[in-house]
CSV table of C-alpha atoms and ligand atoms in Angstrom, one decimal:
chain,number,residue,atom,x,y,z
A,1226,UNK,CA,-3.3,9.4,-22.0
A,1227,UNK,CA,-3.8,6.7,-23.7
A,1228,UNK,CA,-2.0,4.1,-21.1
A,1229,UNK,CA,-4.3,0.6,-21.8
A,1230,UNK,CA,-1.3,-0.4,-23.8
A,1231,UNK,CA,0.9,0.3,-20.4
A,1232,UNK,CA,3.3,-3.1,-19.5
A,1233,UNK,CA,2.3,-1.9,-15.4
A,1234,UNK,CA,-0.6,-4.4,-15.3
A,1235,UNK,CA,1.8,-7.6,-16.3
A,1236,UNK,CA,4.3,-6.8,-14.0
A,1237,UNK,CA,2.2,-6.2,-11.3
A,1238,UNK,CA,0.5,-9.8,-12.0
A,1239,UNK,CA,4.0,-11.0,-12.0
A,1240,UNK,CA,4.8,-9.3,-8.9
A,1241,UNK,CA,1.7,-10.9,-7.2
A,1242,UNK,CA,1.7,-14.3,-8.1
A,1243,UNK,CA,5.8,-14.1,-7.3
A,1244,UNK,CA,4.4,-12.2,-3.7
A,1245,UNK,CA,1.8,-15.7,-3.6
A,1246,UNK,CA,4.1,-18.1,-4.6
A,1247,UNK,CA,7.1,-17.2,-2.6
A,1248,UNK,CA,4.9,-16.2,0.7
A,1249,UNK,CA,3.6,-20.3,0.7
A,1250,UNK,CA,7.2,-21.7,-0.6
A,1251,UNK,CA,10.0,-19.6,0.8
A,1252,UNK,CA,9.4,-19.7,4.2
A,1253,UNK,CA,9.7,-23.3,4.7
A,1254,UNK,CA,12.4,-24.0,2.7
A,1255,UNK,CA,15.1,-21.1,4.1
A,1256,UNK,CA,13.7,-22.8,7.7
A,1257,UNK,CA,15.1,-26.1,6.4
A,1258,UNK,CA,18.0,-25.1,4.5
A,1259,UNK,CA,19.0,-22.0,5.8
A,1260,UNK,CA,18.2,-22.5,9.6
A,1261,UNK,CA,17.5,-26.2,10.8
A,1262,UNK,CA,19.8,-27.9,8.8
A,1263,UNK,CA,23.1,-25.8,9.8
A,1264,UNK,CA,21.9,-25.5,13.3
A,1265,UNK,CA,21.4,-29.3,13.6
A,1266,UNK,CA,18.0,-28.5,14.7
A,1267,UNK,CA,17.0,-31.5,12.2
A,1268,UNK,CA,19.2,-34.1,10.3
A,1269,UNK,CA,20.3,-32.8,6.8
A,1270,UNK,CA,18.8,-35.3,3.6
A,1271,UNK,CA,21.8,-37.7,2.7
A,1272,UNK,CA,23.0,-36.7,-1.2
A,1273,UNK,CA,21.5,-39.5,-3.1
A,1274,UNK,CA,18.1,-38.8,-1.8
A,1275,UNK,CA,18.2,-35.1,-2.1
A,1276,UNK,CA,19.9,-35.8,-5.9
A,1277,UNK,CA,16.9,-38.0,-6.8
A,1278,UNK,CA,14.7,-35.1,-5.4
A,1279,UNK,CA,16.1,-32.7,-7.2
A,1280,UNK,CA,16.5,-34.3,-10.3
A,1281,UNK,CA,13.1,-34.8,-10.8
A,1282,UNK,CA,11.1,-32.8,-13.8
A,1283,UNK,CA,8.2,-31.9,-11.1
A,1284,UNK,CA,10.3,-30.4,-8.8
A,1285,UNK,CA,12.6,-28.4,-11.4
A,1286,UNK,CA,9.4,-27.2,-12.7
A,1287,UNK,CA,8.0,-26.1,-9.4
A,1288,UNK,CA,11.6,-24.5,-8.2
A,1289,UNK,CA,11.8,-23.0,-12.6
A,1290,UNK,CA,8.2,-21.1,-11.3
A,1291,UNK,CA,9.7,-19.9,-7.7
A,1292,UNK,CA,12.8,-18.4,-9.1
A,1293,UNK,CA,10.9,-17.1,-11.7
A,1294,UNK,CA,8.0,-15.5,-9.9
A,1295,UNK,CA,10.2,-15.0,-7.0
A,1296,UNK,CA,12.8,-12.6,-8.9
A,1297,UNK,CA,9.9,-10.6,-10.9
A,1298,UNK,CA,8.2,-9.6,-7.3
A,1299,UNK,CA,12.2,-8.7,-6.4
A,1300,UNK,CA,12.2,-6.6,-8.8
A,1301,UNK,CA,9.0,-4.8,-9.1
A,1302,UNK,CA,8.6,-4.5,-5.3
A,1303,UNK,CA,12.7,-3.1,-5.4
A,1304,UNK,CA,11.6,-0.8,-8.0
A,1305,UNK,CA,9.1,1.1,-6.2
A,1306,UNK,CA,11.1,1.0,-3.0
A,1307,UNK,CA,13.8,2.8,-4.8
A,1308,UNK,CA,10.7,5.8,-5.8
A,1309,UNK,CA,9.6,5.9,-2.3
A,1310,UNK,CA,12.1,5.0,0.3
A,1311,UNK,CA,14.8,6.9,-1.7
A,1312,UNK,CA,12.9,9.4,-3.5
A,1313,UNK,CA,14.7,8.2,-6.7
A,1314,UNK,CA,11.7,8.4,-8.9
A,1315,UNK,CA,14.1,10.7,-11.3
A,1316,UNK,CA,16.2,7.6,-12.3
A,1317,UNK,CA,13.5,5.7,-13.1
A,1318,UNK,CA,14.8,4.2,-16.8
A,1319,UNK,CA,18.0,2.8,-15.5
A,1320,UNK,CA,16.3,2.0,-12.2
A,1321,UNK,CA,13.7,-0.1,-14.4
A,1322,UNK,CA,16.7,-1.8,-16.4
A,1323,UNK,CA,18.7,-2.6,-13.3
A,1324,UNK,CA,15.3,-4.2,-11.8
A,1325,UNK,CA,13.6,-6.3,-14.7
A,1326,UNK,CA,17.0,-6.7,-16.8
A,1327,UNK,CA,18.2,-8.2,-13.8
A,1328,UNK,CA,15.0,-10.2,-13.2
A,1329,UNK,CA,15.2,-11.7,-17.0
A,1330,UNK,CA,19.2,-12.6,-15.9
A,1331,UNK,CA,18.3,-14.4,-13.2
A,1332,UNK,CA,15.7,-16.2,-14.6
A,1333,UNK,CA,18.6,-17.1,-17.4
A,1334,UNK,CA,20.7,-18.1,-14.8
A,1335,UNK,CA,18.2,-20.1,-13.3
A,1336,UNK,CA,17.3,-22.2,-16.6
A,1337,UNK,CA,20.8,-22.9,-16.8
A,1338,UNK,CA,21.5,-24.2,-13.0
A,1339,UNK,CA,18.2,-26.4,-13.1
A,1340,UNK,CA,18.7,-27.8,-16.4
A,1341,UNK,CA,21.7,-28.9,-15.1
A,1342,UNK,CA,20.4,-30.8,-12.8
A,1343,UNK,CA,18.1,-32.8,-14.7
B,834,UNK,CA,-8.7,15.1,35.7
B,835,UNK,CA,-6.1,18.7,35.7
B,836,UNK,CA,-8.5,21.7,35.0
B,837,UNK,CA,-6.5,22.6,31.9
B,838,UNK,CA,-4.8,21.3,29.0
B,839,UNK,CA,-2.2,23.1,26.7
B,840,UNK,CA,-2.7,23.2,23.0
B,841,UNK,CA,0.6,23.7,20.8
B,842,UNK,CA,-1.0,25.1,17.5
B,843,UNK,CA,1.1,25.7,14.3
B,844,UNK,CA,1.0,28.9,13.2
B,845,UNK,CA,1.9,30.3,9.6
B,846,UNK,CA,0.5,34.1,8.6
B,847,UNK,CA,2.3,34.8,5.4
B,848,UNK,CA,1.8,38.5,5.7
B,849,UNK,CA,4.4,37.9,8.8
B,850,UNK,CA,7.0,34.9,8.6
B,851,UNK,CA,7.8,33.0,5.7
B,852,UNK,CA,8.4,30.1,7.9
B,853,UNK,CA,6.0,28.2,10.4
B,854,UNK,CA,5.8,28.6,14.0
B,855,UNK,CA,4.3,27.5,17.5
B,856,UNK,CA,2.1,29.1,19.9
B,857,UNK,CA,0.8,27.6,23.3
B,858,UNK,CA,-3.0,28.2,24.8
B,859,UNK,CA,-4.0,27.0,27.8
B,860,UNK,CA,-7.6,25.8,27.2
B,861,UNK,CA,-10.0,24.2,29.8
B,862,UNK,CA,-10.0,20.2,29.7
B,863,UNK,CA,-13.5,18.8,29.5
B,864,UNK,CA,-14.9,16.0,28.8
B,865,UNK,CA,-17.1,16.3,26.0
B,866,UNK,CA,-14.7,18.9,24.5
B,867,UNK,CA,-12.9,18.0,21.2
B,868,UNK,CA,-9.7,19.5,19.5
B,869,UNK,CA,-11.7,21.3,17.6
B,870,UNK,CA,-13.9,22.9,20.9
B,871,UNK,CA,-10.1,23.9,22.0
B,872,UNK,CA,-9.6,25.7,18.9
B,873,UNK,CA,-13.2,27.5,19.3
B,874,UNK,CA,-12.0,28.6,22.8
B,875,UNK,CA,-8.8,29.8,21.4
B,876,UNK,CA,-10.0,31.7,19.0
B,877,UNK,CA,-13.1,33.0,21.1
B,878,UNK,CA,-11.2,33.9,24.2
B,879,UNK,CA,-7.5,33.5,23.4
B,880,UNK,CA,-6.7,35.0,20.3
B,881,UNK,CA,-9.2,36.2,17.3
B,882,UNK,CA,-6.0,35.2,14.6
B,883,UNK,CA,-6.0,31.8,14.4
B,884,UNK,CA,-7.4,30.2,10.7
B,885,UNK,CA,-9.1,26.7,10.3
B,886,UNK,CA,-11.7,25.4,8.7
B,887,UNK,CA,-15.0,23.5,10.3
B,888,UNK,CA,-18.8,23.7,9.7
B,889,UNK,CA,-20.6,20.7,10.9
B,890,UNK,CA,-18.9,19.4,14.3
B,891,UNK,CA,-20.2,16.1,14.1
B,892,UNK,CA,-18.0,14.1,11.3
B,893,UNK,CA,-20.1,14.7,8.4
B,894,UNK,CA,-18.9,18.1,6.5
B,895,UNK,CA,-15.4,16.9,6.1
B,896,UNK,CA,-13.8,20.1,6.7
B,897,UNK,CA,-12.0,20.2,10.1
B,898,UNK,CA,-9.1,17.6,9.2
B,899,UNK,CA,-6.3,18.6,10.8
B,900,UNK,CA,-2.9,16.9,12.0
B,901,UNK,CA,-3.3,16.1,15.7
B,902,UNK,CA,-0.1,14.6,17.6
B,903,UNK,CA,1.3,13.4,14.2
B,904,UNK,CA,-1.7,11.4,13.1
B,905,UNK,CA,-5.0,13.0,10.6
B,906,UNK,CA,-7.8,13.4,12.4
B,907,UNK,CA,-11.2,14.9,12.2
B,908,UNK,CA,-10.4,17.6,14.7
B,909,UNK,CA,-14.4,17.4,16.0
B,910,UNK,CA,-14.4,13.8,16.7
B,911,UNK,CA,-11.2,13.6,18.7
B,912,UNK,CA,-11.4,14.2,22.4
B,913,UNK,CA,-8.8,16.2,24.1
B,914,UNK,CA,-9.2,14.1,27.3
B,915,UNK,CA,-7.5,11.2,24.8
B,916,UNK,CA,-4.3,13.6,25.2
B,917,UNK,CA,-4.6,14.4,28.5
B,918,UNK,CA,-2.1,15.6,30.6
B,919,UNK,CA,-0.9,17.1,27.1
B,920,UNK,CA,0.4,18.5,25.4
B,921,UNK,CA,-2.0,18.3,21.8
B,922,UNK,CA,-0.5,19.5,19.1
B,923,UNK,CA,-2.2,20.8,16.1
B,924,UNK,CA,-0.8,21.2,12.8
B,925,UNK,CA,-3.0,21.4,9.5
B,926,UNK,CA,-3.1,18.0,7.7
B,927,UNK,CA,-0.1,16.8,5.9
B,928,UNK,CA,0.9,16.6,1.7
B,929,UNK,CA,-1.2,19.8,0.7
B,930,UNK,CA,0.4,23.6,0.6
B,931,UNK,CA,-0.8,25.5,3.5
B,932,UNK,CA,-2.4,28.9,3.1
B,933,UNK,CA,-2.6,29.9,6.5
B,934,UNK,CA,-2.4,28.7,10.6
B,935,UNK,CA,-4.8,25.2,9.5
B,936,UNK,CA,-5.9,26.0,6.8
B,937,UNK,CA,-4.4,23.8,3.5
B,938,UNK,CA,-5.3,24.4,-0.1
B,939,UNK,CA,-7.0,21.7,-1.9
B,940,UNK,CA,-7.6,22.6,-5.1
B,941,UNK,CA,-5.4,19.7,-6.2
B,942,UNK,CA,-8.0,17.0,-5.2
B,943,UNK,CA,-10.7,19.1,-7.2
B,944,UNK,CA,-8.8,19.1,-9.9
B,945,UNK,CA,-8.5,15.3,-10.2
B,946,UNK,CA,-12.0,14.7,-8.8
B,947,UNK,CA,-13.9,15.1,-12.1
B,948,UNK,CA,-11.1,12.8,-14.0
B,949,UNK,CA,-12.6,9.9,-12.5
B,950,UNK,CA,-16.3,10.9,-13.5
B,951,UNK,CA,-17.7,10.3,-9.9
B,952,UNK,CA,-21.1,10.1,-11.0
B,953,UNK,CA,-23.2,7.7,-12.8
B,954,UNK,CA,-22.5,7.3,-16.7
B,955,UNK,CA,-25.6,6.0,-18.5
B,956,UNK,CA,-24.9,4.8,-22.1
B,957,UNK,CA,-28.6,6.2,-23.4
B,958,UNK,CA,-30.8,8.6,-22.7
B,959,UNK,CA,-33.2,6.8,-20.0
B,960,UNK,CA,-37.0,7.1,-19.9
B,961,UNK,CA,-38.1,10.0,-17.7
B,962,UNK,CA,-40.9,7.6,-15.7
B,963,UNK,CA,-38.2,4.6,-15.1
B,964,UNK,CA,-37.2,3.5,-12.1
B,965,UNK,CA,-33.4,1.9,-11.7
B,966,UNK,CA,-34.3,-1.0,-9.2
B,967,UNK,CA,-31.4,-2.3,-7.4
B,968,UNK,CA,-31.3,-5.0,-4.7
B,969,UNK,CA,-29.4,-4.5,-1.6
B,970,UNK,CA,-27.0,-7.3,-2.9
B,971,UNK,CA,-26.1,-4.6,-5.7
B,972,UNK,CA,-26.3,-2.1,-3.2
B,973,UNK,CA,-23.8,-3.3,-1.0
B,974,UNK,CA,-20.9,-3.8,-3.4
B,975,UNK,CA,-20.3,0.0,-3.9
B,976,UNK,CA,-22.1,1.5,-0.6
B,977,UNK,CA,-19.1,1.3,1.5
B,978,UNK,CA,-17.2,3.5,-1.2
B,979,UNK,CA,-20.2,5.7,-0.8
B,980,UNK,CA,-19.9,7.0,2.6
B,981,UNK,CA,-17.0,9.5,1.7
B,982,UNK,CA,-17.2,12.9,3.1
B,983,UNK,CA,-14.0,14.2,1.3
B,984,UNK,CA,-11.8,15.2,4.6
B,985,UNK,CA,-8.8,14.3,2.8
B,986,UNK,CA,-7.3,12.6,5.4
B,987,UNK,CA,-6.6,9.5,3.4
B,988,UNK,CA,-4.3,11.9,1.0
B,989,UNK,CA,-2.7,13.1,4.7
B,990,UNK,CA,-1.7,10.0,5.2
B,991,UNK,CA,-0.4,8.5,2.4
B,992,UNK,CA,4.0,9.1,1.6
B,993,UNK,CA,3.0,7.9,-2.3
B,994,UNK,CA,0.9,10.9,-2.3
B,995,UNK,CA,3.8,13.2,-0.5
B,996,UNK,CA,6.2,12.1,-3.1
B,997,UNK,CA,4.0,11.7,-6.2
B,998,UNK,CA,1.4,14.5,-6.0
B,999,UNK,CA,0.5,13.4,-9.6
B,1000,UNK,CA,-1.0,10.1,-7.7
B,1001,UNK,CA,-4.9,10.5,-8.3
B,1002,UNK,CA,-4.8,9.1,-5.1
B,1003,UNK,CA,-7.1,7.3,-2.2
B,1004,UNK,CA,-10.0,9.3,-1.9
B,1005,UNK,CA,-10.7,9.6,-6.0
B,1006,UNK,CA,-10.3,6.0,-6.4
B,1007,UNK,CA,-12.4,4.9,-3.8
B,1008,UNK,CA,-15.2,7.2,-5.7
B,1009,UNK,CA,-14.4,6.0,-8.8
B,1010,UNK,CA,-15.0,2.5,-7.5
B,1011,UNK,CA,-18.3,3.7,-6.1
B,1012,UNK,CA,-19.6,3.9,-9.0
B,1013,UNK,CA,-18.0,1.4,-11.2
B,1014,UNK,CA,-19.5,-1.0,-9.1
B,1015,UNK,CA,-22.7,0.6,-9.1
B,1016,UNK,CA,-25.5,-2.3,-11.6
B,1017,UNK,CA,-26.7,1.3,-12.7
B,1018,UNK,CA,-23.4,3.1,-14.0
B,1019,UNK,CA,-22.0,2.4,-17.5
B,1020,UNK,CA,-18.8,4.4,-17.2
B,1021,UNK,CA,-16.2,2.1,-16.3
B,1022,UNK,CA,-14.8,2.0,-19.1
B,1023,UNK,CA,-14.4,5.9,-19.7
B,1024,UNK,CA,-13.1,5.7,-15.8
B,1025,UNK,CA,-10.3,3.0,-16.9
B,1026,UNK,CA,-8.0,5.4,-18.9
B,1027,UNK,CA,-7.2,7.6,-16.1
B,1028,UNK,CA,-7.8,4.8,-13.5
B,1029,UNK,CA,-5.4,2.3,-15.1
B,1030,UNK,CA,-2.7,4.8,-15.9
B,1031,UNK,CA,0.9,5.2,-14.3
B,1032,UNK,CA,-0.4,8.1,-11.8
B,1033,UNK,CA,-3.8,5.9,-11.1
B,1034,UNK,CA,-3.6,2.8,-9.3
B,1035,UNK,CA,0.0,2.1,-10.3
B,1036,UNK,CA,1.5,4.4,-8.4
B,1037,UNK,CA,0.3,3.0,-4.8
B,1038,UNK,CA,2.3,0.4,-3.0
B,1039,UNK,CA,-0.4,-0.5,-0.3
B,1040,UNK,CA,1.1,1.1,2.5
B,1041,UNK,CA,-2.5,1.3,3.8
B,1042,UNK,CA,-2.5,3.8,5.9
B,1043,UNK,CA,-5.4,5.7,4.4
B,1044,UNK,CA,-7.5,3.3,5.3
B,1045,UNK,CA,-6.3,3.3,9.0
B,1046,UNK,CA,-7.0,6.8,9.3
B,1047,UNK,CA,-10.3,6.9,7.3
B,1048,UNK,CA,-12.8,8.4,9.7
B,1049,UNK,CA,-16.0,6.9,7.6
B,1050,UNK,CA,-14.4,3.2,6.9
B,1051,UNK,CA,-13.8,3.8,3.3
B,1052,UNK,CA,-11.6,1.8,3.0
B,1053,UNK,CA,-9.3,3.3,0.1
B,1054,UNK,CA,-6.5,1.0,-0.1
B,1055,UNK,CA,-9.0,-2.1,-0.6
B,1056,UNK,CA,-10.5,-0.2,-3.1
B,1057,UNK,CA,-7.3,0.7,-5.1
B,1058,UNK,CA,-6.1,-3.4,-4.6
B,1059,UNK,CA,-9.8,-4.4,-6.1
B,1060,UNK,CA,-9.3,-2.0,-9.1
B,1061,UNK,CA,-5.4,-3.5,-9.5
B,1062,UNK,CA,-6.9,-6.6,-10.3
B,1063,UNK,CA,-10.2,-5.7,-12.5
B,1064,UNK,CA,-7.4,-3.5,-14.6
B,1065,UNK,CA,-4.9,-6.4,-15.1
B,1066,UNK,CA,-7.3,-8.6,-16.1
B,1067,UNK,CA,-8.9,-6.4,-18.8
B,1068,UNK,CA,-5.0,-6.4,-19.5
B,1069,UNK,CA,-4.8,-9.9,-19.9
B,1070,UNK,CA,-7.9,-9.5,-21.8
B,1071,UNK,CA,-7.4,-7.1,-24.0
B,1072,UNK,CA,-3.9,-9.0,-25.1
B,1073,UNK,CA,-5.9,-12.2,-25.9
B,1074,UNK,CA,-9.1,-11.4,-27.2
B,1075,UNK,CA,-10.3,-10.5,-30.6
B,1076,UNK,CA,-11.5,-7.0,-30.6
B,1077,UNK,CA,-14.7,-8.3,-30.4
B,1078,UNK,CA,-15.0,-10.7,-28.4
B,1079,UNK,CA,-14.1,-8.3,-25.0
C,1074,UNK,CA,-8.0,27.6,-11.0
C,1075,UNK,CA,-5.1,28.0,-9.1
C,1076,UNK,CA,-4.1,24.9,-7.6
C,1077,UNK,CA,-1.4,25.9,-5.4
C,1078,UNK,CA,0.6,28.5,-6.7
C,1079,UNK,CA,0.3,32.1,-5.8
C,1080,UNK,CA,-1.3,34.6,-8.2
C,1081,UNK,CA,-2.3,37.6,-8.3
C,1082,UNK,CA,-0.4,39.2,-5.2
C,1083,UNK,CA,-2.4,36.6,-3.1
C,1084,UNK,CA,0.0,35.6,-0.3
C,1085,UNK,CA,2.5,32.7,-0.6
C,1086,UNK,CA,1.7,29.3,0.2
C,1087,UNK,CA,3.7,27.3,2.7
C,1088,UNK,CA,4.8,24.2,0.9
C,1089,UNK,CA,6.2,21.5,3.7
C,1090,UNK,CA,9.4,19.5,3.4
C,1091,UNK,CA,9.0,16.1,2.0
C,1092,UNK,CA,12.0,14.2,4.5
C,1093,UNK,CA,14.4,11.6,2.6
C,1094,UNK,CA,13.3,9.9,6.2
C,1095,UNK,CA,9.5,10.2,6.0
C,1096,UNK,CA,9.3,6.5,7.3
C,1097,UNK,CA,10.7,6.9,10.4
C,1098,UNK,CA,8.1,9.5,11.5
C,1099,UNK,CA,4.9,6.7,12.1
C,1100,UNK,CA,5.5,2.9,13.0
C,1101,UNK,CA,3.1,1.8,10.2
C,1102,UNK,CA,5.6,3.4,8.0
C,1103,UNK,CA,8.5,1.6,9.1
C,1104,UNK,CA,6.7,-1.3,8.8
C,1105,UNK,CA,5.7,-0.7,5.7
C,1106,UNK,CA,9.5,0.0,4.0
C,1107,UNK,CA,10.5,-3.2,5.9
C,1108,UNK,CA,7.8,-5.0,4.4
C,1109,UNK,CA,9.1,-3.8,1.0
C,1110,UNK,CA,13.1,-4.3,2.0
C,1111,UNK,CA,11.9,-8.0,2.2
C,1112,UNK,CA,12.1,-8.6,-1.3
C,1113,UNK,CA,15.9,-8.2,-1.2
C,1114,UNK,CA,15.8,-11.1,0.9
C,1115,UNK,CA,14.1,-13.1,-1.3
C,1116,UNK,CA,16.6,-12.3,-3.8
C,1117,UNK,CA,19.1,-14.0,-2.0
C,1118,UNK,CA,17.1,-16.9,-1.4
C,1119,UNK,CA,16.6,-17.6,-4.5
C,1120,UNK,CA,20.4,-17.3,-5.1
C,1121,UNK,CA,20.9,-19.7,-1.9
C,1122,UNK,CA,18.4,-22.2,-3.9
C,1123,UNK,CA,20.2,-21.7,-6.9
C,1124,UNK,CA,23.7,-22.5,-5.0
C,1125,UNK,CA,22.3,-25.3,-3.1
C,1126,UNK,CA,20.5,-27.3,-6.8
C,1127,UNK,CA,24.1,-26.6,-8.4
C,1128,UNK,CA,25.8,-28.1,-5.7
C,1129,UNK,CA,23.7,-30.9,-5.3
C,1130,UNK,CA,23.5,-32.0,-8.7
C,1131,UNK,CA,27.9,-31.7,-9.2
C,1132,UNK,CA,27.8,-34.7,-6.3
C,1133,UNK,CA,28.7,-35.8,-2.7
C,1134,UNK,CA,31.7,-33.1,-2.3
C,1135,UNK,CA,30.1,-30.4,-3.7
C,1136,UNK,CA,26.8,-30.7,-1.1
C,1137,UNK,CA,28.9,-31.5,1.7
C,1138,UNK,CA,30.6,-28.1,0.6
C,1139,UNK,CA,27.1,-26.2,0.9
C,1140,UNK,CA,26.2,-27.9,3.4
C,1141,UNK,CA,29.7,-26.8,5.3
C,1142,UNK,CA,29.2,-23.3,3.7
C,1143,UNK,CA,26.0,-22.9,4.9
C,1144,UNK,CA,26.6,-23.8,8.9
C,1145,UNK,CA,29.3,-21.1,8.5
C,1146,UNK,CA,28.3,-18.4,11.8
C,1147,UNK,CA,28.0,-15.6,9.3
C,1148,UNK,CA,25.5,-17.2,6.7
C,1149,UNK,CA,23.8,-18.6,9.3
C,1150,UNK,CA,23.0,-15.2,11.1
C,1151,UNK,CA,22.0,-14.0,7.7
C,1152,UNK,CA,19.5,-16.7,7.1
C,1153,UNK,CA,18.1,-16.0,10.2
C,1154,UNK,CA,17.5,-12.5,9.1
C,1155,UNK,CA,16.5,-13.4,6.0
C,1156,UNK,CA,13.6,-16.0,7.5
C,1157,UNK,CA,12.4,-13.0,9.6
C,1158,UNK,CA,12.0,-11.0,6.8
C,1159,UNK,CA,10.5,-13.8,4.5
C,1160,UNK,CA,7.8,-14.4,7.0
C,1161,UNK,CA,7.5,-10.8,7.7
C,1162,UNK,CA,6.6,-11.0,3.8
C,1163,UNK,CA,4.0,-13.7,4.3
C,1164,UNK,CA,2.5,-12.8,7.4
C,1165,UNK,CA,1.4,-9.1,5.6
C,1166,UNK,CA,1.3,-10.7,2.1
C,1167,UNK,CA,-1.9,-12.8,3.1
C,1168,UNK,CA,-3.2,-10.0,5.1
C,1169,UNK,CA,-3.7,-8.0,2.8
C,1170,UNK,CA,-5.2,-10.7,0.3
C,1171,UNK,CA,-8.7,-10.5,1.8
C,1172,UNK,CA,-8.4,-6.7,0.8
C,1173,UNK,CA,-7.6,-7.5,-3.0
C,1174,UNK,CA,-10.3,-10.2,-3.1
C,1175,UNK,CA,-14.1,-10.2,-3.1
C,1176,UNK,CA,-15.2,-13.4,-3.5
C,1177,UNK,CA,-18.7,-14.3,-4.2
C,1178,UNK,CA,-20.7,-17.5,-3.4
C,1179,UNK,CA,-24.2,-17.1,-4.6
C,1180,UNK,CA,-25.8,-13.9,-3.3
C,1181,UNK,CA,-23.0,-14.2,-0.3
C,1182,UNK,CA,-19.9,-12.2,-0.2
C,1183,UNK,CA,-17.8,-14.6,1.6
C,1184,UNK,CA,-16.1,-13.0,4.6
C,1185,UNK,CA,-12.4,-11.5,4.9
C,1186,UNK,CA,-11.6,-13.8,7.9
C,1187,UNK,CA,-12.5,-17.1,5.8
C,1188,UNK,CA,-10.8,-15.7,3.3
C,1189,UNK,CA,-8.0,-14.9,5.7
C,1190,UNK,CA,-8.0,-18.5,6.8
C,1191,UNK,CA,-8.0,-20.4,3.4
C,1192,UNK,CA,-4.4,-18.4,3.2
C,1193,UNK,CA,-3.0,-19.6,6.3
C,1194,UNK,CA,-4.3,-23.4,6.2
C,1195,UNK,CA,-2.9,-23.3,2.4
C,1196,UNK,CA,0.1,-21.9,3.8
C,1197,UNK,CA,0.2,-25.0,6.3
C,1198,UNK,CA,-0.4,-27.5,4.0
C,1199,UNK,CA,2.5,-26.3,1.6
C,1200,UNK,CA,4.8,-26.6,4.0
C,1201,UNK,CA,3.7,-29.5,5.2
C,1202,UNK,CA,4.2,-31.1,2.0
C,1203,UNK,CA,7.3,-29.7,0.9
C,1204,UNK,CA,8.9,-30.7,4.5
C,1205,UNK,CA,7.8,-34.5,3.7
C,1206,UNK,CA,9.0,-34.3,0.3
C,1207,UNK,CA,12.8,-33.4,1.5
C,1208,UNK,CA,12.6,-35.0,4.8
C,1209,UNK,CA,11.3,-38.0,4.4
D,805,SF4,S1,-11.9,7.9,1.8
D,805,SF4,FE1,-11.8,8.3,3.9
D,805,SF4,S2,-10.6,9.8,4.6
D,805,SF4,FE2,-10.3,9.9,2.3
D,805,SF4,S3,-11.6,11.7,2.0
D,805,SF4,FE3,-13.4,10.0,2.3
D,805,SF4,S4,-13.6,10.1,3.9
D,805,SF4,FE4,-11.6,11.1,4.2
D,806,FES,S1,-16.8,19.7,11.1
D,806,FES,FE1,-17.6,18.4,9.9
D,806,FES,S2,-16.6,16.6,9.9
D,806,FES,FE2,-15.6,18.0,11.4
């Protein structure tokens, strides 16, 4: 059993940092943009202001980090959910490709969308 | 308080039946009686064919683990009155093959245990008169993990072990950490191949039930999480640092 | 050594089957599966966030379209459910953090409750900063 070169620790580190970053940032963002503004609990920011916030390099950097880590967090957890919850471990190769591959593709899309906002 | 309580006991007698059945017995409901006392009453007075394991009756030997009303319990430390008016359902520990009635086969754990080298590994032959001094703070690091009585309740609570029997499992990893975190031990690198493998800590998804059911508060789930952090930082170091500097 | 299979005329062992719905057997297993499913809603959030950024950077009209879409009852329902899962993720994540982390100040081990409180404090501060930047 030579497992020291297994990629598992690295995907776990991505999963963990993603778990921490999403726990800190996603609830407030989703509450504001998904619930509070649409339901009129709070007034939505006007376009000019939001555009200035979104085009700021620091915002873009934070959002890029958030997207990448959140996607790898999803990939890792979803992979194990399919293994355990649905007992699909026998299909681990396609599941692994789908999950981490999806995270890579999603990160590229995120980079394109965010760069466009610069 | 009623005088008796019904115990529904899971039976499997391979020479008679290929599928398990249930037998119900009425036993006296006494304040000081544990589930194990009920089983002893059944065996002595009602049905001598019932098989189960026990020894110390005080939560130390770890041999009386069972599933009581769906939960992994030491039957000597689980009181009948807590289940009044009943019935109390007693099944063998989950996730293990059953030999007969409430007796399970633990060979799998016995085979895994030596793989994590649960003993003090030292680099050099110790000198006969050497005392290995340890401060209370150093002892605190691992003391909790040394309380394990190998009762296997954590394995019977673990869905990952149920789904993937190759998983080394909670108690074995907690025991490995008991030695890894001991200031007198030098075996961490030896244990790493097994612990940091896909069947080691990485199989665990932190359901956390092992720590909930552990009668000795060993916290195997915490031990596993801590080792994930250790293994991950070791892997990063392996990647970044040249061999000599590790 | 036998690790389970009957050898040499030993009576057969009974192997209880693992059901596909093992996670319904016990409330804490159910909570575990819900916690793990939160990742699906985190993935949805990334999609939603990128839609927002795309709309904002496309101009005023596109942003208004995004606001209209986000007020669609189906989207609101989806987001309310997603918010519940994301909060479940945050609470369980912070709850488990003290188990994985062992911090030491000199010889003293930082008590788990302090680590837990620090996480909640960080959550509060980060949320306040984000809200302040957006709502200012
Ligand atoms: S860790 Fe706890 S539950 Fe597991 S075998 Fe040891 S004492 Fe029993
Ligand atoms: S009989 Fe020894 S622990 Fe229960």
